[in-house]
JSON list of C-alpha atoms and ligand atoms in Angstrom, two decimals:
[
{"chain": "A", "resi": 133, "resn": "MET", "atom": "CA", "xyz": [0.08, 0.06, -0.30]},
{"chain": "A", "resi": 134, "resn": "ASN", "atom": "CA", "xyz": [2.46, 2.51, 0.97]},
{"chain": "A", "resi": 135, "resn": "LEU", "atom": "CA", "xyz": [4.71, 1.49, -2.12]},
{"chain": "A", "resi": 136, "resn": "LYS", "atom": "CA", "xyz": [1.93, 2.28, -4.19]},
{"chain": "A", "resi": 137, "resn": "ARG", "atom": "CA", "xyz": [1.06, 5.59, -2.73]},
{"chain": "A", "resi": 138, "resn": "ARG", "atom": "CA", "xyz": [4.46, 6.33, -3.27]},
{"chain": "A", "resi": 139, "resn": "ILE", "atom": "CA", "xyz": [4.60, 5.80, -7.09]},
{"chain": "A", "resi": 140, "resn": "LEU", "atom": "CA", "xyz": [1.19, 7.07, -7.45]},
{"chain": "A", "resi": 141, "resn": "SER", "atom": "CA", "xyz": [3.06, 10.33, -5.73]},
{"chain": "A", "resi": 142, "resn": "CYS", "atom": "CA", "xyz": [5.82, 10.13, -8.50]},
{"chain": "A", "resi": 143, "resn": "ILE", "atom": "CA", "xyz": [3.26, 9.49, -10.93]},
{"chain": "A", "resi": 144, "resn": "ILE", "atom": "CA", "xyz": [1.33, 12.99, -10.27]},
{"chain": "A", "resi": 145, "resn": "LEU", "atom": "CA", "xyz": [4.73, 14.72, -9.91]},
{"chain": "A", "resi": 146, "resn": "LEU", "atom": "CA", "xyz": [6.00, 13.62, -13.05]},
{"chain": "A", "resi": 147, "resn": "ILE", "atom": "CA", "xyz": [2.51, 14.90, -14.70]},
{"chain": "A", "resi": 148, "resn": "LEU", "atom": "CA", "xyz": [2.98, 17.62, -12.82]},
{"chain": "A", "resi": 149, "resn": "LEU", "atom": "CA", "xyz": [6.30, 18.46, -13.89]},
{"chain": "A", "resi": 150, "resn": "ALA", "atom": "CA", "xyz": [5.39, 17.45, -17.38]},
{"chain": "A", "resi": 151, "resn": "ILE", "atom": "CA", "xyz": [2.64, 20.39, -17.31]},
{"chain": "A", "resi": 152, "resn": "ILE", "atom": "CA", "xyz": [4.69, 22.96, -15.71]},
{"chain": "A", "resi": 153, "resn": "CYS", "atom": "CA", "xyz": [7.57, 22.07, -18.95]},
{"chain": "A", "resi": 154, "resn": "ILE", "atom": "CA", "xyz": [5.01, 22.10, -21.82]},
{"chain": "A", "resi": 155, "resn": "VAL", "atom": "CA", "xyz": [3.02, 25.48, -20.21]},
{"chain": "A", "resi": 156, "resn": "GLY", "atom": "CA", "xyz": [6.71, 27.04, -19.95]},
{"chain": "A", "resi": 157, "resn": "CYS", "atom": "CA", "xyz": [7.80, 25.84, -23.57]},
{"chain": "A", "resi": 158, "resn": "PHE", "atom": "CA", "xyz": [4.54, 27.31, -24.53]},
{"chain": "A", "resi": 159, "resn": "GLN", "atom": "CA", "xyz": [5.09, 30.60, -23.06]},
{"chain": "A", "resi": 160, "resn": "GLN", "atom": "CA", "xyz": [8.70, 31.02, -24.27]},
{"chain": "A", "resi": 161, "resn": "GLU", "atom": "CA", "xyz": [7.11, 30.31, -27.81]},
{"chain": "A", "resi": 162, "resn": "LYS", "atom": "CA", "xyz": [4.86, 33.05, -27.46]},
{"chain": "A", "resi": 163, "resn": "PHE", "atom": "CA", "xyz": [6.79, 35.86, -27.32]},
{"chain": "A", "resi": 164, "resn": "PRO", "atom": "CA", "xyz": [8.16, 35.27, -30.56]},
{"chain": "A", "resi": 165, "resn": "ALA", "atom": "CA", "xyz": [4.91, 34.38, -32.37]},
{"chain": "A", "resi": 166, "resn": "ILE", "atom": "CA", "xyz": [3.66, 37.80, -30.48]},
{"chain": "A", "resi": 167, "resn": "GLY", "atom": "CA", "xyz": [6.25, 39.27, -33.00]},
{"chain": "A", "resi": 168, "resn": "ILE", "atom": "CA", "xyz": [6.59, 42.58, -30.79]},
{"chain": "A", "resi": 169, "resn": "PRO", "atom": "CA", "xyz": [9.67, 43.65, -32.43]},
{"chain": "A", "resi": 170, "resn": "THR", "atom": "CA", "xyz": [8.72, 42.92, -35.71]},
{"chain": "A", "resi": 171, "resn": "ILE", "atom": "CA", "xyz": [5.42, 44.81, -35.38]},
{"chain": "A", "resi": 172, "resn": "GLY", "atom": "CA", "xyz": [7.26, 47.68, -33.33]},
{"chain": "A", "resi": 173, "resn": "LYS", "atom": "CA", "xyz": [9.59, 48.07, -36.07]},
{"chain": "A", "resi": 174, "resn": "ALA", "atom": "CA", "xyz": [6.39, 48.35, -38.53]},
{"chain": "A", "resi": 175, "resn": "PHE", "atom": "CA", "xyz": [4.75, 50.96, -36.74]},
{"chain": "A", "resi": 176, "resn": "GLY", "atom": "CA", "xyz": [8.59, 52.59, -35.83]},
{"chain": "A", "resi": 177, "resn": "SER", "atom": "CA", "xyz": [9.18, 52.84, -39.27]},
{"chain": "A", "resi": 178, "resn": "GLU", "atom": "CA", "xyz": [5.77, 54.37, -40.14]},
{"chain": "A", "resi": 179, "resn": "SER", "atom": "CA", "xyz": [6.05, 57.19, -37.45]},
{"chain": "A", "resi": 180, "resn": "ASN", "atom": "CA", "xyz": [9.12, 58.19, -38.70]},
{"chain": "A", "resi": 181, "resn": "LYS", "atom": "CA", "xyz": [7.85, 59.17, -41.94]},
{"chain": "A", "resi": 182, "resn": "LYS", "atom": "CA", "xyz": [8.59, 62.59, -40.82]},
{"chain": "A", "resi": 183, "resn": "ILE", "atom": "CA", "xyz": [7.20, 66.18, -42.46]},
{"chain": "A", "resi": 184, "resn": "ALA", "atom": "CA", "xyz": [6.93, 69.80, -41.06]},
{"chain": "A", "resi": 185, "resn": "LEU", "atom": "CA", "xyz": [3.91, 71.86, -41.52]},
{"chain": "A", "resi": 186, "resn": "THR", "atom": "CA", "xyz": [5.30, 75.68, -41.43]},
{"chain": "A", "resi": 187, "resn": "PHE", "atom": "CA", "xyz": [2.98, 78.56, -41.65]},
{"chain": "A", "resi": 188, "resn": "ASP", "atom": "CA", "xyz": [4.13, 82.30, -42.50]},
{"chain": "A", "resi": 189, "resn": "ASP", "atom": "CA", "xyz": [3.48, 85.92, -42.20]},
{"chain": "A", "resi": 190, "resn": "GLY", "atom": "CA", "xyz": [1.03, 85.24, -38.96]},
{"chain": "A", "resi": 191, "resn": "PRO", "atom": "CA", "xyz": [-0.22, 85.86, -36.23]},
{"chain": "A", "resi": 192, "resn": "HIS", "atom": "CA", "xyz": [-3.52, 86.57, -37.82]},
{"chain": "A", "resi": 193, "resn": "PRO", "atom": "CA", "xyz": [-6.00, 87.44, -35.70]},
{"chain": "A", "resi": 194, "resn": "TYR", "atom": "CA", "xyz": [-9.10, 84.48, -36.82]},
{"chain": "A", "resi": 195, "resn": "TYR", "atom": "CA", "xyz": [-7.14, 82.39, -38.89]},
{"chain": "A", "resi": 196, "resn": "THR", "atom": "CA", "xyz": [-4.31, 81.22, -36.42]},
{"chain": "A", "resi": 197, "resn": "GLU", "atom": "CA", "xyz": [-6.43, 80.41, -33.75]},
{"chain": "A", "resi": 198, "resn": "GLN", "atom": "CA", "xyz": [-9.10, 78.62, -36.00]},
{"chain": "A", "resi": 199, "resn": "LEU", "atom": "CA", "xyz": [-5.72, 76.50, -37.30]},
{"chain": "A", "resi": 200, "resn": "LEU", "atom": "CA", "xyz": [-4.12, 76.50, -33.57]},
{"chain": "A", "resi": 201, "resn": "GLU", "atom": "CA", "xyz": [-7.33, 74.64, -32.76]},
{"chain": "A", "resi": 202, "resn": "GLY", "atom": "CA", "xyz": [-7.54, 72.21, -35.68]},
{"chain": "A", "resi": 203, "resn": "LEU", "atom": "CA", "xyz": [-3.82, 71.11, -35.17]},
{"chain": "A", "resi": 204, "resn": "LYS", "atom": "CA", "xyz": [-4.31, 70.52, -31.14]},
{"chain": "A", "resi": 205, "resn": "GLU", "atom": "CA", "xyz": [-7.50, 68.09, -31.88]},
{"chain": "A", "resi": 206, "resn": "ARG", "atom": "CA", "xyz": [-5.09, 66.39, -34.31]},
{"chain": "A", "resi": 207, "resn": "GLU", "atom": "CA", "xyz": [-2.10, 66.06, -32.02]},
{"chain": "A", "resi": 208, "resn": "VAL", "atom": "CA", "xyz": [-0.12, 67.77, -34.85]},
{"chain": "A", "resi": 209, "resn": "LYS", "atom": "CA", "xyz": [3.02, 70.24, -34.33]},
{"chain": "A", "resi": 210, "resn": "ALA", "atom": "CA", "xyz": [4.14, 73.04, -36.60]},
{"chain": "A", "resi": 211, "resn": "THR", "atom": "CA", "xyz": [6.13, 75.63, -37.46]},
{"chain": "A", "resi": 212, "resn": "PHE", "atom": "CA", "xyz": [5.18, 79.29, -37.27]},
{"chain": "A", "resi": 213, "resn": "PHE", "atom": "CA", "xyz": [7.35, 82.10, -38.71]},
{"chain": "A", "resi": 214, "resn": "ILE", "atom": "CA", "xyz": [6.19, 85.44, -37.92]},
{"chain": "A", "resi": 215, "resn": "THR", "atom": "CA", "xyz": [6.62, 89.09, -38.64]},
{"chain": "A", "resi": 216, "resn": "GLY", "atom": "CA", "xyz": [7.62, 91.25, -35.50]},
{"chain": "A", "resi": 217, "resn": "LYS", "atom": "CA", "xyz": [5.31, 93.46, -36.55]},
{"chain": "A", "resi": 218, "resn": "SER", "atom": "CA", "xyz": [2.09, 91.19, -35.98]},
{"chain": "A", "resi": 219, "resn": "ALA", "atom": "CA", "xyz": [3.45, 89.24, -33.23]},
{"chain": "A", "resi": 220, "resn": "GLU", "atom": "CA", "xyz": [3.51, 93.26, -31.55]},
{"chain": "A", "resi": 221, "resn": "VAL", "atom": "CA", "xyz": [-0.62, 93.17, -32.18]},
{"chain": "A", "resi": 222, "resn": "TYR", "atom": "CA", "xyz": [-1.50, 90.26, -31.50]},
{"chain": "A", "resi": 223, "resn": "PRO", "atom": "CA", "xyz": [0.98, 88.56, -28.30]},
{"chain": "A", "resi": 224, "resn": "ASP", "atom": "CA", "xyz": [-1.83, 86.65, -27.20]},
{"chain": "A", "resi": 225, "resn": "ILE", "atom": "CA", "xyz": [-1.94, 84.67, -30.21]},
{"chain": "A", "resi": 226, "resn": "VAL", "atom": "CA", "xyz": [1.93, 84.08, -30.10]},
{"chain": "A", "resi": 227, "resn": "LYS", "atom": "CA", "xyz": [1.56, 82.96, -26.27]},
{"chain": "A", "resi": 228, "resn": "LYS", "atom": "CA", "xyz": [-0.69, 80.36, -27.31]},
{"chain": "A", "resi": 229, "resn": "ILE", "atom": "CA", "xyz": [1.06, 79.38, -30.47]},
{"chain": "A", "resi": 230, "resn": "TYR", "atom": "CA", "xyz": [4.16, 78.74, -27.43]},
{"chain": "A", "resi": 231, "resn": "GLU", "atom": "CA", "xyz": [1.90, 76.84, -24.89]},
{"chain": "A", "resi": 232, "resn": "ASP", "atom": "CA", "xyz": [0.68, 74.77, -27.30]},
{"chain": "A", "resi": 233, "resn": "GLY", "atom": "CA", "xyz": [4.17, 73.46, -28.41]},
{"chain": "A", "resi": 234, "resn": "HIS", "atom": "CA", "xyz": [4.70, 74.98, -31.82]},
{"chain": "A", "resi": 235, "resn": "LEU", "atom": "CA", "xyz": [8.00, 75.64, -33.01]},
{"chain": "A", "resi": 236, "resn": "ILE", "atom": "CA", "xyz": [8.37, 79.82, -33.43]},
{"chain": "A", "resi": 237, "resn": "GLY", "atom": "CA", "xyz": [10.75, 81.38, -35.81]},
{"chain": "A", "resi": 238, "resn": "ASN", "atom": "CA", "xyz": [11.35, 84.69, -37.35]},
{"chain": "A", "resi": 239, "resn": "HIS", "atom": "CA", "xyz": [9.99, 86.39, -40.19]},
{"chain": "A", "resi": 240, "resn": "THR", "atom": "CA", "xyz": [11.39, 89.89, -40.44]},
{"chain": "A", "resi": 241, "resn": "TYR", "atom": "CA", "xyz": [9.79, 92.64, -38.67]},
{"chain": "A", "resi": 242, "resn": "ASN", "atom": "CA", "xyz": [8.15, 93.91, -41.37]},
{"chain": "A", "resi": 243, "resn": "HIS", "atom": "CA", "xyz": [8.07, 91.12, -44.20]},
{"chain": "A", "resi": 244, "resn": "THR", "atom": "CA", "xyz": [10.86, 92.76, -45.84]},
{"chain": "A", "resi": 245, "resn": "GLN", "atom": "CA", "xyz": [13.20, 90.92, -49.07]},
{"chain": "A", "resi": 246, "resn": "LEU", "atom": "CA", "xyz": [16.83, 90.97, -48.36]},
{"chain": "A", "resi": 247, "resn": "SER", "atom": "CA", "xyz": [18.84, 92.97, -50.98]},
{"chain": "A", "resi": 248, "resn": "SER", "atom": "CA", "xyz": [21.74, 94.49, -51.62]},
{"chain": "A", "resi": 249, "resn": "ARG", "atom": "CA", "xyz": [20.71, 98.26, -50.37]},
{"chain": "A", "resi": 250, "resn": "ASN", "atom": "CA", "xyz": [19.08, 97.23, -46.89]},
{"chain": "A", "resi": 251, "resn": "ARG", "atom": "CA", "xyz": [21.61, 94.90, -45.41]},
{"chain": "A", "resi": 252, "resn": "GLU", "atom": "CA", "xyz": [21.39, 96.67, -42.06]},
{"chain": "A", "resi": 253, "resn": "ALA", "atom": "CA", "xyz": [17.79, 97.62, -41.84]},
{"chain": "A", "resi": 254, "resn": "TYR", "atom": "CA", "xyz": [17.23, 93.89, -42.49]},
{"chain": "A", "resi": 255, "resn": "LYS", "atom": "CA", "xyz": [19.53, 92.71, -39.76]},
{"chain": "A", "resi": 256, "resn": "GLN", "atom": "CA", "xyz": [18.23, 95.14, -37.67]},
{"chain": "A", "resi": 257, "resn": "GLU", "atom": "CA", "xyz": [14.30, 93.68, -38.28]},
{"chain": "A", "resi": 258, "resn": "ILE", "atom": "CA", "xyz": [15.51, 90.33, -37.42]},
{"chain": "A", "resi": 259, "resn": "ILE", "atom": "CA", "xyz": [17.16, 91.46, -34.14]},
{"chain": "A", "resi": 260, "resn": "LYS", "atom": "CA", "xyz": [13.87, 93.29, -33.27]},
{"chain": "A", "resi": 261, "resn": "THR", "atom": "CA", "xyz": [11.78, 90.58, -34.14]},
{"chain": "A", "resi": 262, "resn": "ASN", "atom": "CA", "xyz": [13.81, 87.91, -31.86]},
{"chain": "A", "resi": 263, "resn": "GLN", "atom": "CA", "xyz": [13.28, 90.63, -29.13]},
{"chain": "A", "resi": 264, "resn": "VAL", "atom": "CA", "xyz": [9.47, 90.77, -29.99]},
{"chain": "A", "resi": 265, "resn": "ILE", "atom": "CA", "xyz": [9.31, 86.86, -29.54]},
{"chain": "A", "resi": 266, "resn": "LYS", "atom": "CA", "xyz": [11.27, 86.45, -26.61]},
{"chain": "A", "resi": 267, "resn": "GLU", "atom": "CA", "xyz": [9.16, 89.32, -24.76]},
{"chain": "A", "resi": 268, "resn": "ILE", "atom": "CA", "xyz": [6.34, 87.04, -24.91]},
{"chain": "A", "resi": 269, "resn": "THR", "atom": "CA", "xyz": [7.38, 83.67, -24.96]},
{"chain": "A", "resi": 270, "resn": "GLY", "atom": "CA", "xyz": [10.93, 83.95, -22.99]},
{"chain": "A", "resi": 271, "resn": "GLU", "atom": "CA", "xyz": [12.71, 82.04, -25.35]},
{"chain": "A", "resi": 272, "resn": "ASP", "atom": "CA", "xyz": [15.61, 83.13, -27.61]},
{"chain": "A", "resi": 273, "resn": "THR", "atom": "CA", "xyz": [14.52, 82.13, -31.68]},
{"chain": "A", "resi": 274, "resn": "ILE", "atom": "CA", "xyz": [17.51, 80.91, -33.60]},
{"chain": "A", "resi": 275, "resn": "TYR", "atom": "CA", "xyz": [15.54, 79.84, -36.68]},
{"chain": "A", "resi": 276, "resn": "ILE", "atom": "CA", "xyz": [14.32, 82.43, -39.25]},
{"chain": "A", "resi": 277, "resn": "ARG", "atom": "CA", "xyz": [12.46, 81.91, -42.74]},
{"chain": "A", "resi": 278, "resn": "PRO", "atom": "CA", "xyz": [13.59, 85.03, -44.86]},
{"chain": "A", "resi": 279, "resn": "PRO", "atom": "CA", "xyz": [10.40, 86.43, -47.12]},
{"chain": "A", "resi": 280, "resn": "TYR", "atom": "CA", "xyz": [10.79, 85.04, -50.67]},
{"chain": "A", "resi": 281, "resn": "GLY", "atom": "CA", "xyz": [13.82, 83.39, -49.44]},
{"chain": "A", "resi": 282, "resn": "SER", "atom": "CA", "xyz": [16.34, 85.84, -49.87]},
{"chain": "A", "resi": 283, "resn": "TRP", "atom": "CA", "xyz": [19.16, 85.50, -47.43]},
{"chain": "A", "resi": 284, "resn": "SER", "atom": "CA", "xyz": [23.00, 86.28, -46.65]},
{"chain": "A", "resi": 285, "resn": "LYS", "atom": "CA", "xyz": [25.10, 83.15, -45.43]},
{"chain": "A", "resi": 286, "resn": "GLU", "atom": "CA", "xyz": [26.70, 85.79, -43.17]},
{"chain": "A", "resi": 287, "resn": "PHE", "atom": "CA", "xyz": [24.08, 86.73, -41.18]},
{"chain": "A", "resi": 288, "resn": "GLU", "atom": "CA", "xyz": [24.05, 83.13, -40.14]},
{"chain": "A", "resi": 289, "resn": "LYS", "atom": "CA", "xyz": [27.11, 83.43, -37.91]},
{"chain": "A", "resi": 290, "resn": "GLU", "atom": "CA", "xyz": [26.91, 87.20, -37.25]},
{"chain": "A", "resi": 291, "resn": "LEU", "atom": "CA", "xyz": [23.10, 86.54, -35.64]},
{"chain": "A", "resi": 292, "resn": "ASN", "atom": "CA", "xyz": [23.15, 82.81, -34.63]},
{"chain": "A", "resi": 293, "resn": "MET", "atom": "CA", "xyz": [20.14, 82.26, -36.72]},
{"chain": "A", "resi": 294, "resn": "PHE", "atom": "CA", "xyz": [19.72, 79.41, -39.06]},
{"chain": "A", "resi": 295, "resn": "PRO", "atom": "CA", "xyz": [17.49, 80.07, -42.26]},
{"chain": "A", "resi": 296, "resn": "VAL", "atom": "CA", "xyz": [14.62, 77.30, -42.68]},
{"chain": "A", "resi": 297, "resn": "LEU", "atom": "CA", "xyz": [13.04, 77.45, -46.76]},
{"chain": "A", "resi": 298, "resn": "TRP", "atom": "CA", "xyz": [10.77, 74.89, -47.85]},
{"chain": "A", "resi": 299, "resn": "THR", "atom": "CA", "xyz": [10.71, 71.58, -50.26]},
{"chain": "A", "resi": 300, "resn": "VAL", "atom": "CA", "xyz": [6.57, 72.11, -51.16]},
{"chain": "A", "resi": 301, "resn": "ASP", "atom": "CA", "xyz": [5.13, 75.02, -52.12]},
{"chain": "A", "resi": 302, "resn": "PRO", "atom": "CA", "xyz": [1.15, 74.49, -52.60]},
{"chain": "A", "resi": 303, "resn": "LEU", "atom": "CA", "xyz": [0.85, 78.45, -53.36]},
{"chain": "A", "resi": 304, "resn": "ASP", "atom": "CA", "xyz": [-1.79, 78.42, -50.86]},
{"chain": "A", "resi": 305, "resn": "TRP", "atom": "CA", "xyz": [-2.10, 82.83, -51.11]},
{"chain": "A", "resi": 306, "resn": "CYS", "atom": "CA", "xyz": [-3.21, 82.99, -54.57]},
{"chain": "A", "resi": 307, "resn": "SER", "atom": "CA", "xyz": [-5.66, 79.61, -54.36]},
{"chain": "A", "resi": 308, "resn": "SER", "atom": "CA", "xyz": [-9.33, 79.86, -53.16]},
{"chain": "A", "resi": 309, "resn": "ASN", "atom": "CA", "xyz": [-9.96, 76.31, -54.02]},
{"chain": "A", "resi": 310, "resn": "VAL", "atom": "CA", "xyz": [-9.15, 74.05, -50.69]},
{"chain": "A", "resi": 311, "resn": "SER", "atom": "CA", "xyz": [-8.65, 70.91, -53.12]},
{"chain": "A", "resi": 312, "resn": "CYS", "atom": "CA", "xyz": [-6.28, 72.51, -55.12]},
{"chain": "A", "resi": 313, "resn": "ILE", "atom": "CA", "xyz": [-4.42, 73.00, -52.34]},
{"chain": "A", "resi": 314, "resn": "VAL", "atom": "CA", "xyz": [-4.76, 69.61, -50.80]},
{"chain": "A", "resi": 315, "resn": "ASN", "atom": "CA", "xyz": [-3.60, 68.27, -53.70]},
{"chain": "A", "resi": 316, "resn": "ALA", "atom": "CA", "xyz": [-0.74, 70.42, -54.53]},
{"chain": "A", "resi": 317, "resn": "VAL", "atom": "CA", "xyz": [0.55, 69.14, -51.59]},
{"chain": "A", "resi": 318, "resn": "CYS", "atom": "CA", "xyz": [-0.68, 65.42, -51.14]},
{"chain": "A", "resi": 319, "resn": "THR", "atom": "CA", "xyz": [0.63, 64.53, -54.79]},
{"chain": "A", "resi": 320, "resn": "LYS", "atom": "CA", "xyz": [4.06, 65.68, -54.36]},
{"chain": "A", "resi": 321, "resn": "VAL", "atom": "CA", "xyz": [4.97, 65.03, -50.75]},
{"chain": "A", "resi": 322, "resn": "LYS", "atom": "CA", "xyz": [7.74, 63.16, -49.52]},
{"chain": "A", "resi": 323, "resn": "GLU", "atom": "CA", "xyz": [9.33, 62.23, -46.19]},
{"chain": "A", "resi": 324, "resn": "ASN", "atom": "CA", "xyz": [11.74, 65.07, -44.57]},
{"chain": "A", "resi": 325, "resn": "ASP", "atom": "CA", "xyz": [9.52, 67.34, -46.55]},
{"chain": "A", "resi": 326, "resn": "ILE", "atom": "CA", "xyz": [9.12, 71.03, -45.24]},
{"chain": "A", "resi": 327, "resn": "ILE", "atom": "CA", "xyz": [5.59, 72.54, -46.67]},
{"chain": "A", "resi": 328, "resn": "LEU", "atom": "CA", "xyz": [4.94, 75.87, -46.77]},
{"chain": "A", "resi": 329, "resn": "MET", "atom": "CA", "xyz": [1.53, 77.64, -46.16]},
{"chain": "A", "resi": 330, "resn": "HIS", "atom": "CA", "xyz": [-0.14, 80.60, -45.22]},
{"chain": "A", "resi": 331, "resn": "ASP", "atom": "CA", "xyz": [-1.96, 81.12, -42.15]},
{"chain": "A", "resi": 332, "resn": "GLN", "atom": "CA", "xyz": [-3.41, 84.06, -43.45]},
{"chain": "A", "resi": 333, "resn": "TYR", "atom": "CA", "xyz": [-6.71, 82.68, -45.28]},
{"chain": "A", "resi": 334, "resn": "LYS", "atom": "CA", "xyz": [-9.61, 80.64, -44.39]},
{"chain": "A", "resi": 335, "resn": "THR", "atom": "CA", "xyz": [-8.61, 78.38, -47.19]},
{"chain": "A", "resi": 336, "resn": "THR", "atom": "CA", "xyz": [-5.38, 77.37, -45.99]},
{"chain": "A", "resi": 337, "resn": "VAL", "atom": "CA", "xyz": [-6.97, 76.63, -42.59]},
{"chain": "A", "resi": 338, "resn": "THR", "atom": "CA", "xyz": [-9.34, 74.03, -43.87]},
{"chain": "A", "resi": 339, "resn": "ALA", "atom": "CA", "xyz": [-6.30, 73.16, -46.29]},
{"chain": "A", "resi": 340, "resn": "ALA", "atom": "CA", "xyz": [-3.84, 72.34, -43.81]},
{"chain": "A", "resi": 341, "resn": "LEU", "atom": "CA", "xyz": [-6.41, 70.41, -41.64]},
{"chain": "A", "resi": 342, "resn": "GLU", "atom": "CA", "xyz": [-7.11, 68.10, -44.59]},
{"chain": "A", "resi": 343, "resn": "VAL", "atom": "CA", "xyz": [-3.40, 67.61, -45.71]},
{"chain": "A", "resi": 344, "resn": "VAL", "atom": "CA", "xyz": [-3.10, 66.69, -41.89]},
{"chain": "A", "resi": 345, "resn": "ASP", "atom": "CA", "xyz": [-5.43, 64.35, -41.96]},
{"chain": "A", "resi": 346, "resn": "ARG", "atom": "CA", "xyz": [-4.90, 62.62, -45.51]},
{"chain": "A", "resi": 347, "resn": "LEU", "atom": "CA", "xyz": [-1.28, 62.56, -44.91]},
{"chain": "A", "resi": 348, "resn": "GLN", "atom": "CA", "xyz": [-1.67, 61.27, -41.31]},
{"chain": "A", "resi": 349, "resn": "LYS", "atom": "CA", "xyz": [-3.77, 57.91, -42.42]},
{"chain": "A", "resi": 350, "resn": "GLU", "atom": "CA", "xyz": [-0.91, 57.25, -44.89]},
{"chain": "A", "resi": 351, "resn": "GLY", "atom": "CA", "xyz": [1.94, 57.11, -41.86]},
{"chain": "A", "resi": 352, "resn": "TYR", "atom": "CA", "xyz": [2.76, 60.16, -41.81]},
{"chain": "A", "resi": 353, "resn": "GLU", "atom": "CA", "xyz": [4.23, 61.93, -38.38]},
{"chain": "A", "resi": 354, "resn": "PHE", "atom": "CA", "xyz": [3.88, 65.86, -38.59]},
{"chain": "A", "resi": 355, "resn": "VAL", "atom": "CA", "xyz": [7.07, 67.63, -36.22]},
{"chain": "A", "resi": 356, "resn": "THR", "atom": "CA", "xyz": [8.69, 70.78, -35.79]},
{"chain": "A", "resi": 357, "resn": "VAL", "atom": "CA", "xyz": [11.44, 72.16, -38.51]},
{"chain": "A", "resi": 358, "resn": "ASP", "atom": "CA", "xyz": [14.14, 71.86, -36.06]},
{"chain": "A", "resi": 359, "resn": "GLU", "atom": "CA", "xyz": [13.11, 68.17, -35.56]},
{"chain": "A", "resi": 360, "resn": "LEU", "atom": "CA", "xyz": [13.53, 67.75, -39.66]},
{"chain": "A", "resi": 361, "resn": "LEU", "atom": "CA", "xyz": [16.89, 69.13, -39.60]},
{"chain": "A", "resi": 362, "resn": "PHE", "atom": "CA", "xyz": [18.85, 68.01, -36.61]},
{"chain": "A", "resi": 363, "resn": "ASP", "atom": "CA", "xyz": [17.34, 64.51, -35.65]},
{"chain": "B", "resi": 635, "resn": "ZN", "atom": "ZN1", "xyz": [6.15, 85.70, -46.03]}
]
């Protein structure tokens, strides 16, 4: 009887060990089967398709805030190149841009185009605009979008400013057709592009948010320009 019990205990023990072993092996196999690294990588590469939306000439008393609202809903960060003159008139909107986590850049004080005759005045416009922005946000600005793309490399060292041009220009300022603007962006855009728009028009606000909706579905991630240029 005693021997029978011992044998029975041994058998039960062996069965338990076998169950533990099988469950253990199954668990071990389960992890690679779940494929966390593969899926992670797949999502990773998708979200690495970065692009930047940039908005020039603001802040605008109506459209900038409408745009900010739409960007917030979509959890999108953009870059705003503002003029010192408008920033002085609408400091609360500049503050909102900053507090929403967008990047703010300099677009000169009066939206001035650099020429051979106005170099010193142009420099002063940049300095003045940087001061206006710092008074509102408390932060230094190092990015500039020179109006019309006219720039002098010497200013980069002199003023410690980094120029940011663009790679996609849907000419939103001369079109009142939202789908034309959206298509002009979406048919050309590729990874690391910098899209130029102007938060000065109702059509631009609608088009920009539509661009976000379409490109997010295609796996694009919207980032501020500093992230594109230095990451
Ligand atoms: Zn401009």
